[in-house]
XYZ file of C-alpha atoms in Angstrom:
750
model
C 37.258 26.346 -124.287
C 34.784 25.472 -121.435
C 34.893 22.101 -119.730
C 31.253 21.236 -120.696
C 28.840 21.790 -123.552
C 25.358 21.096 -122.376
C 23.121 20.759 -125.480
C 19.432 21.122 -124.908
C 16.872 20.596 -127.826
C 13.606 22.099 -127.530
C 10.154 21.463 -128.894
C 6.815 22.190 -127.338
C 8.081 22.292 -123.709
C 7.348 25.775 -122.709
C 5.963 24.606 -119.407
C 9.009 22.842 -118.335
C 11.842 24.755 -120.179
C 12.497 27.439 -117.641
C 13.162 24.779 -114.884
C 15.408 22.875 -117.173
C 17.517 26.012 -117.986
C 17.535 27.137 -114.305
C 18.887 23.781 -113.295
C 21.917 24.275 -115.524
C 22.628 27.875 -114.931
C 22.394 27.455 -111.175
C 25.168 24.959 -111.023
C 27.959 25.719 -108.614
C 30.473 24.687 -111.382
C 30.048 27.249 -113.986
C 32.651 26.464 -116.633
C 30.138 25.292 -119.414
C 28.356 26.624 -122.272
C 24.564 25.869 -122.773
C 23.661 25.485 -126.330
C 19.777 25.445 -126.754
C 18.267 24.376 -129.960
C 14.870 25.615 -130.939
C 13.525 22.927 -133.166
C 11.057 25.320 -134.780
C 8.795 24.872 -131.729
C 5.350 26.294 -132.222
C 4.993 27.474 -128.635
C 7.005 30.056 -126.666
C 10.127 28.053 -126.555
C 12.075 30.304 -128.932
C 11.229 33.459 -126.871
C 12.192 31.805 -123.718
C 15.477 30.862 -125.034
C 16.196 34.294 -126.482
C 15.258 35.710 -122.913
C 17.784 33.498 -121.218
C 20.552 34.180 -123.746
C 19.878 38.055 -123.339
C 20.723 37.900 -119.650
C 23.397 35.034 -119.429
C 26.364 35.004 -121.898
C 26.790 31.152 -121.285
C 23.512 30.644 -123.152
C 23.830 30.352 -126.961
C 20.589 29.753 -129.017
C 20.046 28.078 -132.374
C 16.839 28.579 -134.182
C 16.323 25.989 -136.804
C 14.505 26.840 -139.959
C 12.266 23.785 -139.811
C 11.398 21.014 -137.415
C 13.936 18.184 -137.800
C 13.233 16.049 -134.765
C 15.169 15.346 -131.633
C 18.155 13.454 -132.990
C 18.993 16.043 -135.778
C 18.396 19.011 -133.370
C 21.086 17.498 -131.116
C 23.338 17.289 -134.045
C 22.829 21.034 -134.717
C 23.898 21.652 -131.187
C 26.771 19.178 -131.348
C 28.210 21.012 -134.401
C 28.512 24.243 -132.355
C 29.930 22.613 -129.178
C 33.402 23.760 -128.102
C 33.643 22.047 -124.574
C 35.933 19.239 -123.522
C 32.774 17.018 -122.698
C 29.311 17.056 -123.926
C 26.103 16.376 -122.104
C 22.672 16.099 -123.783
C 19.856 17.252 -121.614
C 16.235 16.966 -122.664
C 14.393 20.094 -122.197
C 11.775 18.686 -119.748
C 14.519 17.099 -117.578
C 16.660 18.866 -114.997
C 20.284 18.621 -113.654
C 20.376 18.077 -109.898
C 22.191 20.668 -107.656
C 25.980 20.062 -107.813
C 25.765 17.751 -110.711
C 28.365 19.329 -112.944
C 30.761 19.734 -110.092
C 30.412 16.040 -109.232
C 31.052 15.092 -112.869
C 33.940 17.481 -113.239
C 35.463 15.927 -110.121
C 35.007 12.355 -111.222
C 36.439 13.125 -114.616
C 39.569 14.713 -112.908
C 39.869 11.718 -110.691
C 39.911 9.294 -113.641
C 42.116 11.392 -115.923
C 45.718 10.101 -116.546
C 44.608 6.520 -116.040
C 46.261 4.032 -118.603
C 44.147 2.601 -121.306
C 43.240 -1.210 -121.188
C 45.464 -1.798 -124.080
C 48.414 -0.386 -122.216
C 48.530 3.096 -124.031
C 49.307 5.896 -121.604
C 46.524 8.373 -121.431
C 48.674 11.353 -120.379
C 48.702 13.004 -123.907
C 46.308 15.862 -123.465
C 43.384 13.559 -124.251
C 43.513 11.765 -120.904
C 39.973 11.892 -119.607
C 37.682 8.832 -120.010
C 35.894 8.732 -123.302
C 32.510 8.292 -121.534
C 31.359 8.922 -118.022
C 28.091 7.178 -116.959
C 26.174 8.782 -114.127
C 23.039 7.901 -112.487
C 19.463 9.640 -112.526
C 16.220 9.368 -110.829
C 12.668 9.348 -112.287
C 10.354 12.302 -111.081
C 6.734 11.614 -111.608
C 4.134 14.095 -112.369
C 2.342 13.303 -109.323
C 5.355 14.228 -107.163
C 7.085 10.842 -106.566
C 10.748 10.228 -107.189
C 12.373 6.869 -107.800
C 15.957 6.190 -108.290
C 17.332 4.089 -111.120
C 16.882 0.392 -109.911
C 20.145 -0.619 -111.434
C 22.181 2.089 -109.606
C 24.253 -0.599 -107.811
C 25.935 -1.347 -111.247
C 27.479 2.173 -111.132
C 28.817 1.465 -107.592
C 30.130 -1.943 -108.517
C 32.050 -0.614 -111.518
C 34.756 0.657 -109.062
C 36.940 3.709 -108.983
C 39.006 2.867 -112.184
C 38.215 3.163 -115.828
C 37.247 0.176 -117.882
C 35.688 -0.866 -121.276
C 32.718 -2.969 -121.964
C 34.874 -6.087 -122.303
C 36.127 -5.574 -118.749
C 32.691 -4.654 -117.185
C 29.948 -5.614 -119.665
C 27.310 -5.026 -116.783
C 27.349 -1.359 -117.605
C 25.365 -2.251 -120.906
C 22.617 -3.284 -118.668
C 21.724 0.289 -117.677
C 19.245 2.283 -119.622
C 20.910 2.871 -123.035
C 19.951 6.559 -123.448
C 22.015 9.555 -124.239
C 21.263 11.848 -121.389
C 22.996 9.849 -118.408
C 26.361 10.134 -119.793
C 29.112 12.808 -120.428
C 31.128 12.286 -123.723
C 34.669 13.452 -124.514
C 34.085 15.591 -127.532
C 37.307 14.589 -129.301
C 36.235 11.040 -128.814
C 32.992 11.809 -130.494
C 34.342 13.678 -133.440
C 37.155 11.212 -134.092
C 34.534 8.462 -134.606
C 32.030 10.700 -136.331
C 29.160 9.834 -134.002
C 25.895 11.623 -134.865
C 22.130 10.961 -134.208
C 19.839 9.766 -136.997
C 16.312 10.896 -137.617
C 13.299 9.316 -136.192
C 12.272 7.720 -132.954
C 14.621 5.761 -130.617
C 17.564 7.924 -131.953
C 19.451 7.067 -128.700
C 19.769 3.450 -129.756
C 22.298 3.861 -132.783
C 24.250 6.589 -130.765
C 24.607 4.866 -127.473
C 25.544 1.321 -128.468
C 28.268 2.354 -130.823
C 29.645 4.960 -128.328
C 29.777 2.405 -125.408
C 31.277 -0.376 -127.593
C 33.812 2.022 -129.129
C 34.946 3.637 -125.894
C 38.261 2.572 -124.691
C 37.843 4.177 -121.304
C 34.566 4.459 -119.473
C 34.183 5.818 -115.974
C 31.161 5.523 -113.579
C 29.723 7.966 -111.134
C 27.392 6.656 -108.357
C 25.575 10.018 -108.070
C 22.014 11.146 -109.128
C 22.982 14.024 -111.560
C 19.664 14.228 -113.514
C 15.956 14.128 -112.777
C 14.056 12.270 -115.676
C 10.731 13.741 -115.823
C 7.784 11.275 -116.252
C 5.052 13.228 -117.850
C 1.438 12.518 -117.670
C 0.913 13.079 -121.177
C 3.165 14.548 -124.036
C 5.865 11.991 -123.962
C 6.774 11.161 -127.641
C 7.417 7.574 -127.005
C 4.083 7.015 -125.165
C 2.224 8.282 -128.296
C 0.394 5.613 -130.349
C 1.878 5.782 -133.786
C 3.444 3.900 -136.633
C 6.584 6.015 -135.873
C 7.494 3.233 -133.341
C 8.480 1.246 -136.437
C 11.621 3.270 -136.417
C 13.189 0.956 -134.003
C 13.853 -1.470 -136.750
C 15.956 1.173 -138.719
C 17.791 2.222 -135.675
C 18.880 -1.266 -134.837
C 19.908 -1.947 -138.463
C 22.340 1.131 -138.007
C 23.651 -0.720 -134.837
C 24.288 -3.847 -136.752
C 25.818 -2.034 -139.597
C 28.335 -0.294 -137.195
C 29.346 -3.619 -135.734
C 29.589 -5.323 -139.092
C 32.368 -2.790 -140.065
C 34.354 -3.429 -137.009
C 35.435 -7.185 -136.773
C 36.824 -6.560 -133.292
C 33.213 -5.940 -132.163
C 31.745 -9.203 -133.668
C 31.767 -10.786 -130.137
C 28.910 -8.419 -129.290
C 26.603 -9.559 -132.160
C 24.807 -12.039 -129.821
C 24.253 -9.536 -127.149
C 22.936 -6.911 -129.622
C 20.666 -9.505 -131.321
C 19.126 -10.412 -127.985
C 18.840 -6.908 -126.926
C 17.070 -5.929 -130.235
C 14.548 -8.745 -129.655
C 13.711 -7.622 -126.001
C 13.421 -3.991 -127.059
C 11.122 -4.644 -129.908
C 8.962 -7.300 -127.898
C 8.686 -4.494 -125.032
C 7.364 -1.898 -127.544
C 4.890 -4.565 -128.917
C 3.656 -5.422 -125.551
C 3.031 -1.888 -124.397
C -0.757 -0.943 -124.957
C -0.020 2.651 -125.932
C 2.682 2.386 -128.499
C 1.411 0.676 -131.620
C -2.096 1.079 -133.433
C -3.728 -2.211 -132.879
C -4.062 -2.897 -136.601
C -0.325 -2.458 -137.037
C 0.921 -4.910 -134.267
C 0.918 -8.023 -136.516
C 3.031 -6.140 -139.227
C 5.389 -5.004 -136.337
C 5.734 -8.610 -135.175
C 6.535 -9.886 -138.541
C 9.146 -7.163 -139.292
C 10.773 -7.810 -135.997
C 10.886 -11.553 -136.694
C 12.294 -11.049 -139.969
C 15.052 -8.896 -138.633
C 15.772 -11.325 -136.003
C 16.310 -14.198 -138.435
C 18.399 -12.073 -140.581
C 20.705 -11.006 -137.921
C 20.810 -14.253 -135.772
C 24.467 -15.215 -135.255
C 25.572 -18.435 -136.696
C 25.023 -21.338 -134.256
C 23.188 -19.113 -131.677
C 20.499 -20.971 -129.448
C 17.555 -18.671 -128.848
C 16.312 -18.839 -125.272
C 13.980 -16.937 -123.072
C 11.327 -14.430 -124.304
C 12.981 -14.006 -127.684
C 12.109 -17.451 -128.700
C 8.630 -16.195 -129.613
C 10.186 -14.402 -132.703
C 11.013 -17.932 -134.346
C 7.315 -18.638 -134.434
C 4.196 -17.011 -135.902
C 2.123 -13.718 -134.868
C -0.762 -16.253 -133.942
C 1.724 -18.126 -131.767
C 2.865 -14.937 -130.033
C -0.825 -13.836 -129.203
C -1.823 -17.136 -127.918
C 1.285 -17.286 -125.670
C 0.443 -13.949 -124.324
C -3.221 -14.846 -123.657
C -1.931 -18.050 -121.992
C 0.521 -15.956 -119.838
C -2.340 -13.645 -118.713
C -4.528 -16.584 -117.746
C -1.806 -18.142 -115.773
C -1.178 -14.884 -113.872
C -4.886 -14.686 -113.129
C -4.914 -18.198 -111.765
C -1.826 -17.573 -109.707
C -3.445 -14.495 -108.327
C -6.553 -16.214 -107.237
C -4.888 -19.217 -105.992
C -2.651 -16.907 -103.862
C -5.650 -15.066 -102.522
C -7.250 -18.432 -101.456
C -3.978 -19.632 -99.803
C -3.617 -16.485 -97.890
C -7.289 -16.623 -96.730
C -6.768 -20.212 -95.519
C -3.603 -19.279 -93.859
C -5.178 -16.344 -92.152
C -8.024 -18.523 -90.866
C -5.640 -21.026 -89.588
C -3.534 -18.336 -87.837
C -6.564 -16.866 -86.337
C -7.583 -20.276 -84.949
C -3.995 -20.762 -83.558
C -4.083 -17.361 -81.815
C -7.450 -17.987 -80.398
C -6.297 -21.303 -79.013
C -3.353 -19.566 -77.041
C -5.564 -16.726 -76.164
C -7.468 -18.978 -73.929
C -4.401 -19.856 -72.021
C -2.970 -17.612 -69.214
C -0.593 -14.815 -69.754
C 3.045 -15.566 -69.336
C 4.063 -13.139 -66.482
C 7.807 -13.411 -67.611
C 7.353 -12.971 -71.272
C 8.212 -9.543 -72.840
C 7.641 -8.802 -76.618
C 9.989 -6.175 -78.093
C 9.877 -4.335 -81.413
C 11.633 -1.064 -82.670
C 11.331 1.014 -85.793
C 8.603 -0.951 -87.378
C 10.269 -4.316 -86.707
C 13.671 -3.499 -88.108
C 15.823 -5.023 -85.325
C 17.198 -4.601 -81.965
C 17.262 -0.766 -81.902
C 16.505 2.223 -79.891
C 14.853 2.440 -76.562
C 13.350 -0.979 -76.663
C 16.887 -2.470 -77.319
C 18.096 -0.515 -74.183
C 15.388 -2.052 -72.208
C 16.064 -5.438 -73.536
C 19.671 -5.461 -72.698
C 19.127 -4.147 -69.177
C 16.470 -6.733 -68.434
C 18.772 -9.560 -69.596
C 21.401 -8.281 -67.024
C 19.182 -7.512 -64.023
C 16.209 -9.689 -64.602
C 17.249 -12.911 -66.396
C 13.965 -14.610 -65.530
C 12.317 -12.389 -68.031
C 12.033 -13.989 -71.578
C 12.570 -11.328 -74.220
C 11.396 -12.014 -77.839
C 11.815 -9.724 -80.588
C 9.471 -9.130 -83.681
C 11.230 -8.639 -86.708
C 9.765 -7.899 -90.271
C 11.206 -10.648 -92.373
C 13.782 -13.485 -92.592
C 16.549 -11.113 -93.892
C 16.199 -8.945 -90.838
C 16.246 -12.000 -88.585
C 19.497 -13.057 -90.109
C 21.125 -10.069 -88.985
C 20.262 -10.625 -85.316
C 22.785 -11.890 -82.910
C 22.462 -15.643 -82.561
C 21.335 -15.484 -78.859
C 18.367 -13.092 -79.680
C 15.104 -14.958 -79.663
C 12.781 -13.551 -82.293
C 9.677 -14.198 -84.328
C 8.633 -12.820 -87.665
C 5.667 -10.624 -87.799
C 2.461 -12.429 -89.022
C 3.901 -15.850 -88.456
C 2.387 -18.624 -86.296
C 4.999 -18.223 -83.668
C 4.492 -14.362 -83.664
C 0.720 -15.090 -82.924
C 1.714 -17.473 -80.146
C 4.086 -15.187 -78.298
C 1.768 -12.035 -78.712
C -1.218 -13.945 -77.456
C 0.713 -15.184 -74.312
C 2.906 -12.111 -73.572
C 2.407 -10.043 -70.341
C 4.523 -7.121 -71.587
C 5.005 -5.320 -74.918
C 7.709 -2.695 -75.436
C 7.667 -0.810 -78.755
C 8.614 2.637 -80.103
C 6.094 2.490 -82.990
C 2.585 1.402 -82.902
C 1.758 -2.346 -83.168
C -0.106 -3.817 -86.248
C -3.845 -3.221 -85.963
C -4.520 -7.022 -86.101
C -2.778 -7.416 -82.753
C -5.454 -7.851 -80.107
C -4.606 -6.662 -76.654
C -5.553 -9.201 -74.051
C -6.927 -7.981 -70.645
C -3.914 -7.938 -68.102
C -1.183 -7.328 -70.760
C 0.898 -4.165 -70.405
C 1.862 -2.116 -73.364
C 4.807 0.169 -72.983
C 5.379 2.778 -75.613
C 8.874 4.387 -75.731
C 8.287 6.841 -78.483
C 11.255 7.862 -80.618
C 12.685 10.768 -78.821
C 11.498 14.110 -77.639
C 8.904 15.629 -79.980
C 9.595 18.823 -81.968
C 7.307 18.300 -84.959
C 3.483 17.851 -84.715
C 2.333 14.274 -83.917
C -0.877 12.367 -83.504
C -4.063 14.428 -83.623
C -2.163 17.662 -83.978
C -1.447 16.522 -87.635
C -5.227 16.802 -88.550
C -4.782 20.477 -89.681
C -1.404 19.625 -91.560
C -2.836 17.707 -94.621
C 0.501 17.480 -96.267
C 2.346 16.025 -93.285
C -0.446 13.358 -92.665
C -0.538 12.262 -96.317
C -1.400 8.652 -96.338
C -1.771 8.638 -92.462
C -5.057 7.361 -91.057
C -5.100 9.427 -87.785
C -8.311 7.690 -86.300
C -6.718 4.249 -86.875
C -3.546 5.261 -85.326
C -5.393 6.412 -82.147
C -7.331 3.331 -81.983
C -3.940 1.457 -81.942
C -2.641 3.955 -79.355
C -5.523 3.051 -77.263
C -3.725 -0.063 -76.285
C -0.910 1.856 -74.584
C -0.742 1.452 -70.840
C 2.507 3.395 -70.200
C 4.161 6.222 -72.244
C 7.859 6.881 -71.322
C 9.006 10.448 -71.260
C 12.320 12.201 -70.892
C 11.021 15.526 -69.961
C 7.780 17.366 -68.958
C 7.523 18.793 -72.462
C 7.157 15.332 -73.850
C 4.621 14.434 -71.191
C 2.388 17.394 -72.118
C 2.850 16.797 -75.939
C 2.062 13.037 -75.809
C -1.083 13.456 -73.645
C -2.269 16.188 -76.158
C -1.240 14.324 -79.385
C -2.525 11.022 -78.200
C -5.846 11.503 -76.214
C -5.828 7.828 -75.085
C -5.904 5.941 -71.910
C -2.195 5.730 -70.878
C -0.113 6.867 -67.985
C 3.117 8.987 -68.514
C 6.164 7.318 -66.860
C 8.964 9.784 -66.107
C 11.821 7.388 -66.918
C 14.055 9.272 -69.156
C 14.995 7.779 -72.611
C 16.592 4.387 -72.175
C 18.668 4.572 -75.335
C 20.300 7.848 -73.941
C 21.722 5.974 -70.864
C 24.798 5.086 -72.923
C 25.341 8.803 -73.571
C 25.663 9.248 -69.822
C 27.590 6.244 -68.794
C 30.043 5.659 -71.675
C 33.091 7.296 -73.357
C 33.527 7.362 -76.986
C 32.979 4.141 -78.772
C 34.996 2.777 -81.700
C 33.134 4.759 -84.449
C 36.219 6.835 -85.165
C 38.483 3.972 -85.522
C 36.184 1.939 -87.777
C 35.759 4.880 -90.182
C 39.438 5.906 -90.209
C 38.989 9.402 -88.729
C 42.438 10.880 -87.807
C 43.004 11.124 -84.114
C 42.619 14.739 -82.913
C 40.163 15.606 -85.717
C 37.085 17.433 -84.671
C 33.984 15.372 -85.748
C 31.163 17.602 -87.050
C 27.902 15.433 -87.318
C 25.395 16.849 -89.748
C 21.941 15.164 -89.080
C 19.102 16.710 -91.301
C 15.425 15.716 -90.947
C 12.858 15.026 -93.697
C 10.684 17.770 -95.017
C 6.885 17.391 -95.316
C 6.525 20.118 -98.013
C 8.410 17.815 -100.444
C 6.995 14.436 -101.430
C 9.570 11.945 -100.522
C 10.865 14.043 -97.802
C 14.380 14.866 -99.081
C 15.538 18.308 -99.752
C 19.101 19.288 -100.256
C 19.756 22.140 -97.875
C 23.538 21.981 -97.757
C 26.275 21.560 -100.241
C 28.056 18.924 -98.266
C 31.438 19.077 -100.299
C 31.510 22.851 -99.796
C 30.763 22.624 -96.167
C 33.535 19.985 -95.693
C 36.024 22.056 -97.663
C 35.064 25.294 -95.653
C 35.607 23.434 -92.287
C 39.051 22.793 -93.305
C 41.952 20.762 -91.933
C 41.374 19.248 -88.536
C 37.701 18.576 -89.125
C 35.788 15.487 -90.311
C 32.267 15.739 -91.623
C 30.009 12.916 -90.642
C 26.515 12.818 -92.244
C 23.440 10.774 -90.933
C 20.321 11.074 -93.081
C 17.019 10.629 -91.480
C 16.042 6.820 -91.400
C 13.047 7.360 -93.622
C 15.339 8.669 -96.426
C 18.063 5.958 -96.110
C 16.608 3.711 -98.734
C 15.402 6.456 -101.241
C 17.324 8.706 -103.680
C 18.666 11.122 -100.988
C 22.113 9.308 -100.803
C 22.460 9.157 -104.606
C 22.279 12.869 -104.657
C 25.970 13.131 -103.678
C 26.505 11.670 -100.403
C 27.410 8.099 -101.487
C 30.014 9.433 -104.029
C 31.532 11.953 -101.579
C 31.727 9.180 -98.903
C 33.605 7.030 -101.512
C 36.085 9.863 -102.073
C 36.549 10.422 -98.556
C 35.012 13.897 -98.551
C 32.539 13.020 -95.845
C 31.776 9.978 -93.736
C 28.327 8.523 -94.303
C 26.874 7.253 -91.048
C 23.347 6.666 -92.287
C 23.515 2.849 -91.918
C 25.006 2.871 -88.538
C 22.547 0.746 -86.569
C 23.107 2.438 -83.221
C 22.880 6.279 -83.515
C 24.234 6.566 -80.116
C 27.628 5.356 -81.294
C 27.537 8.214 -83.872
C 26.672 10.813 -81.233
C 29.338 9.630 -78.936
C 31.899 10.130 -81.654
C 30.792 13.659 -82.508
C 32.319 16.901 -81.026
C 29.512 19.073 -82.433
C 26.174 18.519 -83.962
C 24.804 20.455 -86.912
C 21.168 19.780 -87.522
C 18.001 21.533 -88.730
C 14.955 20.232 -86.851
C 15.991 16.738 -86.067
C 14.909 15.241 -82.734
C 18.416 14.008 -82.440
C 19.175 17.344 -80.889
C 17.440 16.470 -77.719
C 19.477 13.189 -77.375
C 22.813 14.912 -78.259
C 22.199 17.526 -75.650
C 22.631 14.910 -73.046
C 26.430 14.936 -73.944
C 26.657 18.629 -73.157
C 28.541 19.239 -76.390
C 28.062 22.183 -78.997
C 24.961 22.214 -81.104
C 24.458 24.378 -84.097
C 21.084 24.893 -85.607
C 20.784 25.281 -89.490
C 17.398 26.898 -89.883
C 17.353 28.211 -93.350
C 13.857 27.060 -94.190
C 12.051 27.153 -90.549
C 8.999 29.153 -91.867
C 8.307 26.575 -94.573
C 8.954 23.661 -92.172
C 6.537 24.931 -89.609
C 3.926 25.681 -92.152
C 3.907 22.305 -93.420
C 4.638 20.154 -90.273
C 4.018 22.336 -87.360
C 6.137 22.557 -84.192
C 5.626 22.469 -80.579
C 8.623 24.740 -79.876
C 10.056 27.679 -81.774
C 13.512 26.119 -81.887
C 14.984 29.303 -83.379
C 13.913 31.288 -80.520
C 14.966 28.806 -77.728
C 17.786 26.926 -79.484
C 20.326 24.593 -78.210
C 23.132 26.654 -79.521
C 24.045 29.132 -82.243
C 21.610 29.522 -85.045
C 22.469 29.963 -88.758
C 19.714 30.966 -91.155
C 21.967 30.743 -94.266
C 24.917 28.802 -95.357
C 27.000 31.917 -95.069
C 26.064 32.239 -91.482
C 26.865 28.553 -90.871
C 30.265 28.785 -92.443
C 31.146 32.056 -90.323
C 30.033 30.238 -87.172
C 32.822 27.560 -87.633
C 35.390 30.027 -89.197
C 35.152 32.327 -86.117
C 34.866 29.636 -83.529
C 31.369 30.911 -82.468
C 30.034 27.413 -82.610
C 31.583 26.774 -79.232
C 31.626 30.259 -77.472
C 30.047 31.108 -74.249
C 26.745 32.102 -75.642
C 26.559 28.637 -77.176
C 27.226 27.065 -73.871
C 24.486 29.260 -72.151
C 21.983 28.367 -74.809
C 22.847 24.731 -74.389
C 22.579 24.740 -70.508
C 19.117 26.299 -70.758
C 18.136 23.729 -73.186
C 19.444 20.810 -71.283
C 17.591 22.012 -68.214
C 14.412 21.867 -70.171
C 14.765 18.784 -72.270
C 17.278 16.383 -70.598
C 15.347 16.603 -67.228
C 15.080 12.795 -66.711
C 18.022 11.474 -68.558
C 20.243 10.410 -65.695
C 21.843 7.296 -67.186
C 19.304 4.866 -65.459
C 16.248 5.189 -67.646
C 16.409 1.476 -68.881
C 16.900 0.161 -65.289
C 14.052 2.199 -64.142
C 11.764 0.790 -66.781
C 12.769 -2.850 -66.001
C 12.621 -2.431 -62.016
C 9.513 -0.267 -61.886
C 7.417 -1.185 -64.932
C 8.466 -4.872 -65.594
C 9.314 -6.013 -61.935
C 7.073 -3.719 -59.915
C 9.946 -2.680 -57.690
C 10.639 0.893 -56.393
C 13.540 3.179 -57.420
C 14.518 6.565 -56.114
C 13.171 9.629 -58.200
C 15.137 10.733 -61.226
C 18.338 12.765 -60.605
C 21.186 13.988 -62.569
C 24.486 12.267 -63.257
C 27.914 13.215 -64.499
C 28.080 13.927 -68.163
C 31.154 12.391 -69.809
C 33.066 14.535 -72.395
C 31.411 17.847 -71.468
C 33.234 21.044 -72.358
C 33.463 22.353 -68.757
C 34.633 19.176 -67.276
C 32.669 19.946 -64.083
C 31.229 17.318 -61.757
C 27.399 17.373 -60.964
C 25.693 15.383 -58.293
C 24.952 11.776 -59.312
C 21.545 10.177 -58.840
C 20.930 8.328 -55.538
């Protein structure tokens, strides 16, 4: 029998059905059957299903004689299932790449664990009864948003549990499609779906309450499509009254099982919240039927109220009348409006006060020793500005450095001896009005007025490969949401632009046609790559001594809203690298807080397949630990080249990348090392050892000559002495590069 039965009911979804089916059939784990149920769909769904069944034996199609609705269509598929585990996939949703493999691995990991009641699970039915996995909403306009309660899956831990041990699992969306179910468990308890709307409710609650072993998988395995129209639950209809019957089924299930009586208060509250949510939505119930819906909900609420229960919170309105409910809703709307207007007034008064405060300090002379720093949109002491700051503290203690951070949380993460201000605060206005020097790698806010005599030093964020500034004007996708004229007005405040090579100098002058002078200083943050040996990254992450560290650092894609595209199966790559290698992954900073890590990286890092270095605050520490860099088009390759260690370019979508974003250099024609245009080529480069052959070294040498021109290990010192203190320094030279493969010595800077 197959490991999985994937059941897909279909009704009026011909525009989405192929994408759904393809997402299943393209899975790397192929031990499954796909049972597609044509619920007498009036469109082309039936023909599409027959087409897929004709060319793939894993697809079985059931054509129902009449339309029965989603729940009963699932039952029809369930009756035909033979897999160890069941998954229910709605026909407008999709599985994410690698989802079935991740689910299978997690099931294998949790099989054989003892039951909470002490019974051994090694009896042929040793897998968890239910596996709960994560999902992301994908919107019709292109956006993607991860489940906001995903942290509950991570906090569930590696072991199995039941709801009495970890009741928080019930706070997740109680739907059928974010779980895998052991088929024998389902058949043993006779779980089926009822007719009507909200059919998930009397399935999911009994299943979760009845499961003795539940496992959690902190990985996005499903994309939940948010359609602009056509969503059944967003259709205005009296069918939403079905919610009452569905909860009656849940209460009946619990009433027959005395051991579950403790969950009665929880279900009572959940029912009230669910029904009130339906009532509050403007597109669910016909206006003329809302009073009746309220009264029926209130009657059920009273009937199932546990003895001695005290009603608190929103549900308390159900102990009153429909008129009282409406008055409370109107009062709440009025309070929100008053709060909104009060907030606007307070903000306006505060803004005027801050402006007056700034004007007062603007009349005072500049503080010649005050330097204001910011990095990565005020995210902390990072990057080039951090390197300049630390060097200034060493060689120019008379300079007072103040960091601008975005909020109190960021401020709390700073070392105690770092002076800082929060952007927009009164102290921020004070220091920015008095500072002589400003050092930043991202543009300052537009409200910051540049005083005559102040000096703005822009460090950028590395050597540019992708189009920037005005060059984005003919790339509408890449500049979506970016106001280029406004960006240039802010760049007009720059006095000095730091460059690490002549390529950068030419690009910045072209991309930002503003009034600044290029300073050939090198990249301050790269000084550590010249002057230090490996840090403690390997020890902190438990990387075995002697292992080769492969750093995979992909960049974002502008042809996909949100920027994240899975170009590589990380688990497969780690396995193909084999013994003696450790795969370290660092996502682009703009993807760190989105759904990208939930697509598998978090779970694989937990299982020790890879090391997730995305949150490492200092990318230099990660680069120092790596023996080879695998990247696509990330600018980190220019920094890593300073180390003179192998670089492999994974350029499987170069034409699409260039078409959407643009590139100043054809990095595939003049690469920093070997180039792989497919995963097969990438795996071969490592299997054959070509990733570090003579050709790789030759390409890297040419690349370093071009792009590491001014990185001699003294860039930060050069910025401090020449730009902040006005001293003179010898011209840029070259320095010994630690850890280079040849081990040769090169002349040091004067």
